JSON list of C-alpha atoms in Angstrom, two decimals:
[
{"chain": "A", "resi": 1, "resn": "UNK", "atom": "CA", "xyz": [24.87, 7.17, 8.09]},
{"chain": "A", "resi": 2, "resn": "UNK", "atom": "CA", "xyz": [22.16, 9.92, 9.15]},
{"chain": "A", "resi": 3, "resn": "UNK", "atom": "CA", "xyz": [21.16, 10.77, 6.18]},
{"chain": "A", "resi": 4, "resn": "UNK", "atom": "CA", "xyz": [21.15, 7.15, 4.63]},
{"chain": "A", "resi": 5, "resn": "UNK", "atom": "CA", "xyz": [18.70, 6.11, 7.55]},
{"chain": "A", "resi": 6, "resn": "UNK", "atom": "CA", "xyz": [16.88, 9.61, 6.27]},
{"chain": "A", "resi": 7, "resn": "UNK", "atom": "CA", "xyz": [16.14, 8.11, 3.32]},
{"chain": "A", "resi": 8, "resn": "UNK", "atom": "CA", "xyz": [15.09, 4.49, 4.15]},
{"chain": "A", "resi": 9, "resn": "UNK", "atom": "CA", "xyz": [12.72, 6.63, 6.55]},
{"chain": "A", "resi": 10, "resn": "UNK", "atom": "CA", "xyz": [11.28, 8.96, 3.72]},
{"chain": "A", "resi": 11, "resn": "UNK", "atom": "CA", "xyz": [10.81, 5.26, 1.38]},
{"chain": "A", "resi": 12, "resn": "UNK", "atom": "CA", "xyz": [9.09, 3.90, 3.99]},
{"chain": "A", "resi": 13, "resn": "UNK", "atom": "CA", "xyz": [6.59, 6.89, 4.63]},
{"chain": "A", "resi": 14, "resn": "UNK", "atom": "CA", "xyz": [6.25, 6.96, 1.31]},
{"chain": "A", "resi": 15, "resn": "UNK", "atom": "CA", "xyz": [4.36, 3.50, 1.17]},
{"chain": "A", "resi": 16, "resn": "UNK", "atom": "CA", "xyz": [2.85, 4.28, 4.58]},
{"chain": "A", "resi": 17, "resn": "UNK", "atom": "CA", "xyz": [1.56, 7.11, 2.99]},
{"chain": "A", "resi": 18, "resn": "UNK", "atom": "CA", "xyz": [0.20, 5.86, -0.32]},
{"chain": "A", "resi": 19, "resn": "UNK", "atom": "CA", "xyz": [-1.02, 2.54, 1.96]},
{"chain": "A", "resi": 20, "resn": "UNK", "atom": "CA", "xyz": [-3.67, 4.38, 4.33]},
{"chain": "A", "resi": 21, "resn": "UNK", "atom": "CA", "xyz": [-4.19, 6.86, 1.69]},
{"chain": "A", "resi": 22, "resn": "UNK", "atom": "CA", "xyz": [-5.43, 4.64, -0.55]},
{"chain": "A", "resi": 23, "resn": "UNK", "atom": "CA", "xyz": [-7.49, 2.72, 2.04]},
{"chain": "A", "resi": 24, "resn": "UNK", "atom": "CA", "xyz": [-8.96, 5.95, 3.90]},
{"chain": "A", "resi": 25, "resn": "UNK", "atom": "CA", "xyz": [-9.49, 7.72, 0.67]},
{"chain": "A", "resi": 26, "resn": "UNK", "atom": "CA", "xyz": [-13.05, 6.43, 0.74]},
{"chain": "A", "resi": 27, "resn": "UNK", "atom": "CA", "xyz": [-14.30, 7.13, 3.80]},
{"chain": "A", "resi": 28, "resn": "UNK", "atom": "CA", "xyz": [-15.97, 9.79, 3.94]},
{"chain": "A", "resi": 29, "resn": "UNK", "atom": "CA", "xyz": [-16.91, 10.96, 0.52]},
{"chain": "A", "resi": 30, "resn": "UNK", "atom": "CA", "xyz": [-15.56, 13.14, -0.55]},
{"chain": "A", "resi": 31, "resn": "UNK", "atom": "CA", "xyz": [-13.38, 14.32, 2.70]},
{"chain": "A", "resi": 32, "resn": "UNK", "atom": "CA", "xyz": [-11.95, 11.26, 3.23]},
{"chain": "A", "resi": 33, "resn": "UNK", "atom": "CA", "xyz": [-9.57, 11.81, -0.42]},
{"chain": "A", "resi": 34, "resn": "UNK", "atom": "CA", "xyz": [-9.22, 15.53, 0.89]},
{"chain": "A", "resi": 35, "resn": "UNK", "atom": "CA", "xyz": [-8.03, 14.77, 3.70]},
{"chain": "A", "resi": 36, "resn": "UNK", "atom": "CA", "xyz": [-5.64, 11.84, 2.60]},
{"chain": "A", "resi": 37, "resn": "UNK", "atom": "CA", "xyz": [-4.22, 14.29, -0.10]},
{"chain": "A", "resi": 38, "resn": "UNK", "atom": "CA", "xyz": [-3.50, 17.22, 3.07]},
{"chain": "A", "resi": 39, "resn": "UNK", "atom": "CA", "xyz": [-1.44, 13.80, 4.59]},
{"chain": "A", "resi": 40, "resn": "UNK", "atom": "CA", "xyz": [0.43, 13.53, 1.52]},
{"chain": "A", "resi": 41, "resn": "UNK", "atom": "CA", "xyz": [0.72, 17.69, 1.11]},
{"chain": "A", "resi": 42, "resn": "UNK", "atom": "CA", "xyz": [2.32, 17.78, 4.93]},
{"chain": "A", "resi": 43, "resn": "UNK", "atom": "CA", "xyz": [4.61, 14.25, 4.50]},
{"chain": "A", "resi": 44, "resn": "UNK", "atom": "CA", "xyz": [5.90, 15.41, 1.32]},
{"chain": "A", "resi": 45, "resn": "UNK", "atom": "CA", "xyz": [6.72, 18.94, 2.94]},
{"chain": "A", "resi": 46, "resn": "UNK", "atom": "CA", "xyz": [8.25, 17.17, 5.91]},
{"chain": "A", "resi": 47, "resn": "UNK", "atom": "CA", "xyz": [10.07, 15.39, 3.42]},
{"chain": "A", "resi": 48, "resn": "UNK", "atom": "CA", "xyz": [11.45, 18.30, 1.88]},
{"chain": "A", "resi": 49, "resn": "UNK", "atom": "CA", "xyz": [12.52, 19.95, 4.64]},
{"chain": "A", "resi": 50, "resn": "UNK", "atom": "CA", "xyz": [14.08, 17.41, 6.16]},
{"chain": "A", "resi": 51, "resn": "UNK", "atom": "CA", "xyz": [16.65, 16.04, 2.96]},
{"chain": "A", "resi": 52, "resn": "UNK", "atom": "CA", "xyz": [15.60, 18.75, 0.43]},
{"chain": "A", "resi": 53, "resn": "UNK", "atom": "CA", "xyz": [15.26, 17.59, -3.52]},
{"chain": "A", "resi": 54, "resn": "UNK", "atom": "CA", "xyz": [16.45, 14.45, -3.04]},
{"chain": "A", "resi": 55, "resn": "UNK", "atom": "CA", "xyz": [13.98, 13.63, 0.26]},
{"chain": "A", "resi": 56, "resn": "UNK", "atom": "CA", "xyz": [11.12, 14.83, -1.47]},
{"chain": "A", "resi": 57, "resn": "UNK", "atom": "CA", "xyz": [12.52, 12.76, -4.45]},
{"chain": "A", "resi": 58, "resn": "UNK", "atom": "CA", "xyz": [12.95, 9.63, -2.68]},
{"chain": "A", "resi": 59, "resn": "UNK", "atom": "CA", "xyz": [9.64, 10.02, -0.85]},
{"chain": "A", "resi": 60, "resn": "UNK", "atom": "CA", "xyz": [7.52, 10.77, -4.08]},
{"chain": "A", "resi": 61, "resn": "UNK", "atom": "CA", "xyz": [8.69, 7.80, -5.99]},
{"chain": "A", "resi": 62, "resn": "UNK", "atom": "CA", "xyz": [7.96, 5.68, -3.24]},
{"chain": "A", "resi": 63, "resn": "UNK", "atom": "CA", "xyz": [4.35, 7.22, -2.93]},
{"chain": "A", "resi": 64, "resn": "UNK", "atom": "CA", "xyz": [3.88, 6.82, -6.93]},
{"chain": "A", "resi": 65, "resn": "UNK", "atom": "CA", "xyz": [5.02, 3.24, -6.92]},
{"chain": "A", "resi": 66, "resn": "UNK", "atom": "CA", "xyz": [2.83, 1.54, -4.08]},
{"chain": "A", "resi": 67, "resn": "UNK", "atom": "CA", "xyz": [-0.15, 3.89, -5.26]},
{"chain": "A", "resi": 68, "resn": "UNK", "atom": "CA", "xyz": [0.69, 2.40, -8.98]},
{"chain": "A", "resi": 69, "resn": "UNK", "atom": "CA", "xyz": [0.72, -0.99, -7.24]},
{"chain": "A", "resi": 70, "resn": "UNK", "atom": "CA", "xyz": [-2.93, -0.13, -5.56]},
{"chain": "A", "resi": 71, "resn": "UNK", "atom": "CA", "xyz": [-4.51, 0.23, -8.53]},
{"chain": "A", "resi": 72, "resn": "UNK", "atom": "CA", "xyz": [-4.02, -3.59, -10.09]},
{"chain": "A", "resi": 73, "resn": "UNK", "atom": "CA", "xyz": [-6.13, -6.09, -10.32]},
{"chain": "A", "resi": 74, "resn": "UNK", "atom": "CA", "xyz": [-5.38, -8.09, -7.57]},
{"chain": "A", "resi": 75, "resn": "UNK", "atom": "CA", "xyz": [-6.24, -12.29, -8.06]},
{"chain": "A", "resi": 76, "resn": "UNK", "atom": "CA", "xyz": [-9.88, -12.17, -7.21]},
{"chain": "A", "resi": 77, "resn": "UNK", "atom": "CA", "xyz": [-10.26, -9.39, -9.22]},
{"chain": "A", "resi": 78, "resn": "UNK", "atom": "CA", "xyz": [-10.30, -6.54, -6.86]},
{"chain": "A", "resi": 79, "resn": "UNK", "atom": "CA", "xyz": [-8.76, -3.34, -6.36]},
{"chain": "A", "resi": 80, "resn": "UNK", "atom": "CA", "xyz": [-7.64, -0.91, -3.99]},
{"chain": "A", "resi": 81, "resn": "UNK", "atom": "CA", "xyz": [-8.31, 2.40, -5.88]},
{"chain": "A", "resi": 82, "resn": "UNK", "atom": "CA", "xyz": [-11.14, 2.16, -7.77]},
{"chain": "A", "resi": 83, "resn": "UNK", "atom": "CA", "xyz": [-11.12, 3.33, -11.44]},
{"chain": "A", "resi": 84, "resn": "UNK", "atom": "CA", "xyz": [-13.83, 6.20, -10.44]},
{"chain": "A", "resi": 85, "resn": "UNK", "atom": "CA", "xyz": [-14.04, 9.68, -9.75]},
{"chain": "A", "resi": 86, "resn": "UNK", "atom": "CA", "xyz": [-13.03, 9.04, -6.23]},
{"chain": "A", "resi": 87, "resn": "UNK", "atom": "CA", "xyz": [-10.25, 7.18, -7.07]},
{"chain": "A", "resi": 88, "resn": "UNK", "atom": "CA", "xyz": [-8.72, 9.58, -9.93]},
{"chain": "A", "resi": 89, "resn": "UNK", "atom": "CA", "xyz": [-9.12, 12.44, -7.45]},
{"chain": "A", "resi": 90, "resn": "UNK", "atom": "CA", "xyz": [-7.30, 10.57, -4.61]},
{"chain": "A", "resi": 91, "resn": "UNK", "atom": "CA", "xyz": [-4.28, 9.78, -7.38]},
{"chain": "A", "resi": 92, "resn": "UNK", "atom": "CA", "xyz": [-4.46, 13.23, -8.71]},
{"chain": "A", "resi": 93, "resn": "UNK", "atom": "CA", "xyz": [-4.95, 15.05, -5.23]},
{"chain": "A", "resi": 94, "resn": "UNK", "atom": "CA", "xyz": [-1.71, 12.93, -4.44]},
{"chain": "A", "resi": 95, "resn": "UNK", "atom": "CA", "xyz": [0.35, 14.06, -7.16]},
{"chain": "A", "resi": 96, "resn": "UNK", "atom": "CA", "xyz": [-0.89, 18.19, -6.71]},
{"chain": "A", "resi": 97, "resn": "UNK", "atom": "CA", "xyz": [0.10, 17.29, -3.32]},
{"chain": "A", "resi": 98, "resn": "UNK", "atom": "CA", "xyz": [4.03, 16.81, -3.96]},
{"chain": "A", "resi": 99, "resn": "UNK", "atom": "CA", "xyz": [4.22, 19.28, -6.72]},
{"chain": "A", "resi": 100, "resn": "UNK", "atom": "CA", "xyz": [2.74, 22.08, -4.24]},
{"chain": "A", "resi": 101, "resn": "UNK", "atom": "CA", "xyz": [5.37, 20.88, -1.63]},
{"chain": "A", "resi": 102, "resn": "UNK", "atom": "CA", "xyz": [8.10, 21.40, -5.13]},
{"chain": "A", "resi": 103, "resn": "UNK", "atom": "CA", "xyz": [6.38, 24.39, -5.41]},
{"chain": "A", "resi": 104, "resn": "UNK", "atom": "CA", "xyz": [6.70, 26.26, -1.37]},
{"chain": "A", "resi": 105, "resn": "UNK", "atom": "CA", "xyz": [10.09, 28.57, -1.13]},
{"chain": "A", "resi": 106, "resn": "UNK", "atom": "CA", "xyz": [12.86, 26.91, 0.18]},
{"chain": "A", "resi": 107, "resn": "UNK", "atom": "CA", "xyz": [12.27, 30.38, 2.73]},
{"chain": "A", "resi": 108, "resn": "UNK", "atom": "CA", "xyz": [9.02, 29.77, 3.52]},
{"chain": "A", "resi": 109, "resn": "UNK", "atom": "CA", "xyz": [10.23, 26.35, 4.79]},
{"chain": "A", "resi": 110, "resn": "UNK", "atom": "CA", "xyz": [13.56, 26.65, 6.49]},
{"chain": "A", "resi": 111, "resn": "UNK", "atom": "CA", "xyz": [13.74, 30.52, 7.20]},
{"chain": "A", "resi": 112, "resn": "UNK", "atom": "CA", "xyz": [16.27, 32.77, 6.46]},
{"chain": "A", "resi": 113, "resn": "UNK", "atom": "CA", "xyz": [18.61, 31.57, 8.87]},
{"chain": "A", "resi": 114, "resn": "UNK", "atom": "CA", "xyz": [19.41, 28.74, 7.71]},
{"chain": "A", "resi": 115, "resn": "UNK", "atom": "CA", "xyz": [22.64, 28.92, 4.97]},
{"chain": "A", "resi": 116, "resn": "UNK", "atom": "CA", "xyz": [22.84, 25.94, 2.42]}
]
């Protein structure tokens, strides 16, 4: 049951996440998308840590769907990400950001202490 309620957790971060990342993203040009790509770095870390693969899994395909979502063409014709510079480096910035946390050393994350 813990680790079930892990996951719904991680989903739902995952669209928080991707949500005021993709509203914050502009900002401050260009710190604002820097800075809402170090959120996604440290949630998809914290994801990691906390269920391993399959966290960081479930939290990464939630960010990559609602930031998919974002960028439609909502009924009036507007969108959330932009189709600009600013927009490609908040999407890109965002996926660098959960490949780095792939990336880290299970060591560098849990210690050596900890036994799988």
């Amino acid at each position: 049951m813990k680790d079930s309620m892990g996951y719904v957790v991680l989903a739902v971060g995952g669209l928080i996440v991707a949500t005021v990342g993709s509203i914050a993203y502009r900002s401050i040009p260009p710190w604002g998308a820097v800075l809402a790509c170090v959120m996604v770095l440290l949630a998809a870390v914290f994801a990691r840590v906390w269920l391993s693969w399959t966290g960081l899994g479930t939290f990464a395909a939630l960010f990559m769907s609602a930031a998919f979502v974002w960028t439609l063409e909502g009924p009036g014709g507007s969108v959330l990400i932009a189709a600009d510079a600013l927009g490609y480096a908040w999407l890109a910035g965002g996926v660098v950001a959960i490949v780095v946390a792939a990336l880290l050393p299970r060591k560098l994350l849990v210690g050596d202490h900890v036994k799988s």
